[in-house]
Amino acid sequence: MSKLLIKTFGCQMNEYDSSKMADVLKASHGYELTSDPEAADLVLLNTCSVREKASEKVFSELGRLKEWKDAKPGRLVGVGGCVASQEGDAIARRAPAVDLVFGPQTLHRLPQLLDQARRTLKPAVDIRFPEIEKFDHLPEPRKEGPTAFVSIMEGCSKYCTFCIVPYTRGEEVSRPLDDVLAEVDSLVSQGVREVTLLGQNVNAYQGAMADGSNCDLALLIHILARFDGLGRIRFTTSHPAHFTDALIDTYASQPKLAGVLHLPVQSGSDRILGMMKRGYTRAEFLAKIARLRALRPDIALSSDFIVGFPSESDADFEATMELIEAARFDSAYSFVYSPRPGTPAANLRDGVPPEVKQARLERLQAHIRDFGIAYTERLIGTTQTVLVEKASRWGNGQLAGKTHCNRWLNFDGSEQLIGHFADVRVEEVLTNSLRGSFVALAAGETLASGVSA
Ligand code: SAM
Ligand code: F3S
């Protein structure tokens, strides 16, 4: 049996795409996944080009893969994702070990590319953006546990001045509503209890409906909430400019929507937000957060920040720190700005010294860490509803479930609870998880044995 190893760099969209690559190649060529390079016949790198470091990693990895490939005849190497999309043929020229080059929108064509590369003994390249055709050519989704990702849109049309994504993943294209519903229906009938709706800007979702109109994210959440077996809905990533009142209201009206939100703000300075072409001001962002907090006071908010954008002054950075104070994010992804070739910001003069950027980043991260710790500590003594996903990885007979705010909560309980929502009292905060004790099955839950809440 042929074995496939996939190495994924970057975001959740790439994680999702990697799982689809595995599905496609299993269905077409019977490939089984492995994590052992010695056992593998095909290695795929699913790459990220959002920051320079991520792109450079790919080429050093390809250098190592040349030796791996030369060690055994018949081994093949493929490069997918955003670096592939950006570089195209140039990858195969720069790294001769490469046999397949495909973009985020052409991963469904992997079987044909593989056959072509084997037949011609030349690199097979396809990095087009064929309008969402990808989803029509993927095998039926398979349940891999009680939670699943469902991609509802592809690409991004925001063109923030620092970002490469619109060029590597193409413009925003939404999947038709019926396609999304069919995928969720299939997952729920296999026992999935929680879905995360995925896209670069999920709240720009405009899924075509049978009557010719479009469905937005708020409506989609309401429709999905009607699936009986589905207990929790999440989405990521959303853009502040599209964070509509209808979506904010959904947090009040739809209890199945998890009380968690990842809303990348990037900066707290209006001058920098303007240069980034983000399409909102600091005050507009904070007003949306305030409305949301009024409806869901316990919401866990996270964000993305770019520190050291060209010309960022001390005052601009202090404005970001003040925004963090006001918004009380409980976690964030934050990075020093990395110029990406081909983006408008790459041409801006950047006078901020690297050590200043690094010091700002460390201050920002420490501040958010403090908010995160405070949020977690407030959970002690509360009862949280968790979706029980598995036996705890500590192998101590405990179960592990996720809270609405994405914390792992471990507790003693019967394995029958896996795949069910349970109420658990939080007793202790550990470094990366919580510990608690089982209170009851969540309202409306029934175990296979017939026991209910
Ligand atoms: N759709 C999201 C939004 O509303 O901003 C962001 C998606 S982007 C692929 C993920 C994150 O990567 C961004 O939020 C940003 O913080 C970071 N990022 C993108 N380009 C970057 C760059 N040139 N340098 C540093 N970080 C960058
Ligand atoms: Fe990138 Fe801005 Fe879109 S950060 S993914 S261009 S919203």
mmCIF file with all atom_site columns, C-alpha atoms and ligand atoms in Angstrom, residues 11 13 48-52 82 155-156 158 160-166 169 199-203 236-241 262-266 276 278 280 303-307 309 333-340 343 345, ligand 1:
data_model
loop_
_atom_site.group_PDB
_atom_site.id
_atom_site.type_symbol
_atom_site.label_atom_id
_atom_site.label_alt_id
_atom_site.label_comp_id
_atom_site.label_asym_id
_atom_site.label_entity_id
_atom_site.label_seq_id
_atom_site.pdbx_PDB_ins_code
_atom_site.Cartn_x
_atom_site.Cartn_y
_atom_site.Cartn_z
_atom_site.occupancy
_atom_site.B_iso_or_equiv
_atom_site.pdbx_formal_charge
_atom_site.auth_seq_id
_atom_site.auth_comp_id
_atom_site.auth_asym_id
_atom_site.auth_atom_id
_atom_site.pdbx_PDB_model_num
ATOM   1  C CA  . CYS A 1 11  ? -3.282  28.497 9.073  1.00 0.00 ? 11  CYS A CA  1
ATOM   2  C CA  . MET A 1 13  ? -7.361  26.728 6.111  1.00 0.00 ? 13  MET A CA  1
ATOM   3  C CA  . CYS A 1 48  ? 2.232   29.231 3.737  1.00 0.00 ? 48  CYS A CA  1
ATOM   4  C CA  . SER A 1 49  ? 3.607   32.515 2.412  1.00 0.00 ? 49  SER A CA  1
ATOM   5  C CA  . VAL A 1 50  ? 1.997   34.952 4.840  1.00 0.00 ? 50  VAL A CA  1
ATOM   6  C CA  . ARG A 1 51  ? 5.390   35.794 6.353  1.00 0.00 ? 51  ARG A CA  1
ATOM   7  C CA  . GLU A 1 52  ? 8.854   35.500 4.855  1.00 0.00 ? 52  GLU A CA  1
ATOM   8  C CA  . CYS A 1 82  ? 0.281   29.549 -0.978 1.00 0.00 ? 82  CYS A CA  1
ATOM   9  C CA  . GLY A 1 155 ? -10.055 33.380 -0.932 1.00 0.00 ? 155 GLY A CA  1
ATOM   10 C CA  . CYS A 1 156 ? -10.149 37.018 0.078  1.00 0.00 ? 156 CYS A CA  1
ATOM   11 C CA  . LYS A 1 158 ? -9.954  42.709 0.933  1.00 0.00 ? 158 LYS A CA  1
ATOM   12 C CA  . CYS A 1 160 ? -5.038  44.668 2.930  1.00 0.00 ? 160 CYS A CA  1
ATOM   13 C CA  . THR A 1 161 ? -1.813  46.355 1.847  1.00 0.00 ? 161 THR A CA  1
ATOM   14 C CA  . PHE A 1 162 ? 0.465   43.959 3.769  1.00 0.00 ? 162 PHE A CA  1
ATOM   15 C CA  . CYS A 1 163 ? -1.178  40.663 2.834  1.00 0.00 ? 163 CYS A CA  1
ATOM   16 C CA  . ILE A 1 164 ? -0.358  38.112 0.145  1.00 0.00 ? 164 ILE A CA  1
ATOM   17 C CA  . VAL A 1 165 ? -3.488  35.974 0.570  1.00 0.00 ? 165 VAL A CA  1
ATOM   18 C CA  . PRO A 1 166 ? -5.713  37.533 -2.154 1.00 0.00 ? 166 PRO A CA  1
ATOM   19 C CA  . ARG A 1 169 ? -5.793  32.046 -2.724 1.00 0.00 ? 169 ARG A CA  1
ATOM   20 C CA  . GLY A 1 199 ? -12.804 30.851 5.451  1.00 0.00 ? 199 GLY A CA  1
ATOM   21 C CA  . GLN A 1 200 ? -10.347 33.774 5.329  1.00 0.00 ? 200 GLN A CA  1
ATOM   22 C CA  . ASN A 1 201 ? -13.326 36.089 5.899  1.00 0.00 ? 201 ASN A CA  1
ATOM   23 C CA  . VAL A 1 202 ? -16.260 33.870 6.779  1.00 0.00 ? 202 VAL A CA  1
ATOM   24 C CA  . ASN A 1 203 ? -18.428 36.840 7.560  1.00 0.00 ? 203 ASN A CA  1
ATOM   25 C CA  . THR A 1 236 ? -13.199 31.599 11.830 1.00 0.00 ? 236 THR A CA  1
ATOM   26 C CA  . THR A 1 237 ? -11.768 33.980 10.666 1.00 0.00 ? 237 THR A CA  1
ATOM   27 C CA  . SER A 1 238 ? -13.983 37.018 10.517 1.00 0.00 ? 238 SER A CA  1
ATOM   28 C CA  . HIS A 1 239 ? -13.159 40.537 9.384  1.00 0.00 ? 239 HIS A CA  1
ATOM   29 C CA  . PRO A 1 240 ? -14.163 43.540 11.530 1.00 0.00 ? 240 PRO A CA  1
ATOM   30 C CA  . ALA A 1 241 ? -15.510 45.518 8.545  1.00 0.00 ? 241 ALA A CA  1
ATOM   31 C CA  . HIS A 1 262 ? -11.556 35.634 16.611 1.00 0.00 ? 262 HIS A CA  1
ATOM   32 C CA  . LEU A 1 263 ? -11.617 39.138 15.157 1.00 0.00 ? 263 LEU A CA  1
ATOM   33 C CA  . PRO A 1 264 ? -8.256  40.293 13.768 1.00 0.00 ? 264 PRO A CA  1
ATOM   34 C CA  . VAL A 1 265 ? -7.725  44.001 14.386 1.00 0.00 ? 265 VAL A CA  1
ATOM   35 C CA  . GLN A 1 266 ? -4.003  44.280 13.402 1.00 0.00 ? 266 GLN A CA  1
ATOM   36 C CA  . MET A 1 276 ? -3.206  48.927 5.925  1.00 0.00 ? 276 MET A CA  1
ATOM   37 C CA  . ARG A 1 278 ? -8.446  47.675 6.754  1.00 0.00 ? 278 ARG A CA  1
ATOM   38 C CA  . TYR A 1 280 ? -12.537 50.402 9.871  1.00 0.00 ? 280 TYR A CA  1
ATOM   39 C CA  . SER A 1 303 ? -7.317  38.767 17.606 1.00 0.00 ? 303 SER A CA  1
ATOM   40 C CA  . ASP A 1 304 ? -4.336  39.125 15.259 1.00 0.00 ? 304 ASP A CA  1
ATOM   41 C CA  . PHE A 1 305 ? -1.784  41.925 15.476 1.00 0.00 ? 305 PHE A CA  1
ATOM   42 C CA  . ILE A 1 306 ? 0.968   43.144 13.217 1.00 0.00 ? 306 ILE A CA  1
ATOM   43 C CA  . VAL A 1 307 ? 3.667   45.037 15.069 1.00 0.00 ? 307 VAL A CA  1
ATOM   44 C CA  . PHE A 1 309 ? 4.197   48.100 10.163 1.00 0.00 ? 309 PHE A CA  1
ATOM   45 C CA  . TYR A 1 333 ? -1.608  35.779 17.192 1.00 0.00 ? 333 TYR A CA  1
ATOM   46 C CA  . SER A 1 334 ? 0.912   38.557 16.890 1.00 0.00 ? 334 SER A CA  1
ATOM   47 C CA  . PHE A 1 335 ? 3.865   38.949 14.571 1.00 0.00 ? 335 PHE A CA  1
ATOM   48 C CA  . VAL A 1 336 ? 6.381   41.505 13.443 1.00 0.00 ? 336 VAL A CA  1
ATOM   49 C CA  . TYR A 1 337 ? 5.436   42.871 10.015 1.00 0.00 ? 337 TYR A CA  1
ATOM   50 C CA  . SER A 1 338 ? 7.036   40.913 7.196  1.00 0.00 ? 338 SER A CA  1
ATOM   51 C CA  . PRO A 1 339 ? 7.189   42.589 3.762  1.00 0.00 ? 339 PRO A CA  1
ATOM   52 C CA  . ARG A 1 340 ? 5.646   40.337 1.095  1.00 0.00 ? 340 ARG A CA  1
ATOM   53 C CA  . THR A 1 343 ? 1.946   43.669 -1.963 1.00 0.00 ? 343 THR A CA  1
ATOM   54 C CA  . ALA A 1 345 ? 3.097   47.814 1.660  1.00 0.00 ? 345 ALA A CA  1
HETATM 55 N N1  . SAM B 2 .   ? -8.876  37.460 7.351  1.00 0.00 ? 1   SAM B N1  1
HETATM 56 C C1  . SAM B 2 .   ? -8.105  37.855 8.437  1.00 0.00 ? 1   SAM B C1  1
HETATM 57 C C2  . SAM B 2 .   ? -8.327  39.336 8.783  1.00 0.00 ? 1   SAM B C2  1
HETATM 58 O O1  . SAM B 2 .   ? -9.452  39.755 8.972  1.00 0.00 ? 1   SAM B O1  1
HETATM 59 O O2  . SAM B 2 .   ? -7.384  40.063 8.918  1.00 0.00 ? 1   SAM B O2  1
HETATM 60 C C3  . SAM B 2 .   ? -6.642  37.528 8.342  1.00 0.00 ? 1   SAM B C3  1
HETATM 61 C C4  . SAM B 2 .   ? -6.095  36.387 7.576  1.00 0.00 ? 1   SAM B C4  1
HETATM 62 S S1  . SAM B 2 .   ? -4.325  36.482 7.404  1.00 0.00 ? 1   SAM B S1  1
HETATM 63 C C5  . SAM B 2 .   ? -3.994  35.204 6.355  1.00 0.00 ? 1   SAM B C5  1
HETATM 64 C C6  . SAM B 2 .   ? -3.772  35.928 8.974  1.00 0.00 ? 1   SAM B C6  1
HETATM 65 C C7  . SAM B 2 .   ? -2.927  36.889 9.727  1.00 0.00 ? 1   SAM B C7  1
HETATM 66 O O3  . SAM B 2 .   ? -1.620  36.906 9.223  1.00 0.00 ? 1   SAM B O3  1
HETATM 67 C C8  . SAM B 2 .   ? -3.371  38.346 9.650  1.00 0.00 ? 1   SAM B C8  1
HETATM 68 O O4  . SAM B 2 .   ? -4.419  38.610 10.527 1.00 0.00 ? 1   SAM B O4  1
HETATM 69 C C9  . SAM B 2 .   ? -2.118  39.099 9.987  1.00 0.00 ? 1   SAM B C9  1
HETATM 70 O O5  . SAM B 2 .   ? -2.045  39.404 11.352 1.00 0.00 ? 1   SAM B O5  1
HETATM 71 C C10 . SAM B 2 .   ? -1.010  38.114 9.585  1.00 0.00 ? 1   SAM B C10 1
HETATM 72 N N2  . SAM B 2 .   ? -0.264  38.650 8.428  1.00 0.00 ? 1   SAM B N2  1
HETATM 73 C C11 . SAM B 2 .   ? -0.688  38.734 7.171  1.00 0.00 ? 1   SAM B C11 1
HETATM 74 N N3  . SAM B 2 .   ? 0.260   39.309 6.395  1.00 0.00 ? 1   SAM B N3  1
HETATM 75 C C12 . SAM B 2 .   ? 1.298   39.604 7.208  1.00 0.00 ? 1   SAM B C12 1
HETATM 76 C C13 . SAM B 2 .   ? 2.554   40.223 6.997  1.00 0.00 ? 1   SAM B C13 1
HETATM 77 N N4  . SAM B 2 .   ? 2.916   40.667 5.789  1.00 0.00 ? 1   SAM B N4  1
HETATM 78 N N5  . SAM B 2 .   ? 3.384   40.348 8.066  1.00 0.00 ? 1   SAM B N5  1
HETATM 79 C C14 . SAM B 2 .   ? 3.019   39.903 9.289  1.00 0.00 ? 1   SAM B C14 1
HETATM 80 N N6  . SAM B 2 .   ? 1.835   39.307 9.545  1.00 0.00 ? 1   SAM B N6  1
HETATM 81 C C15 . SAM B 2 .   ? 0.979   39.167 8.517  1.00 0.00 ? 1   SAM B C15 1
#
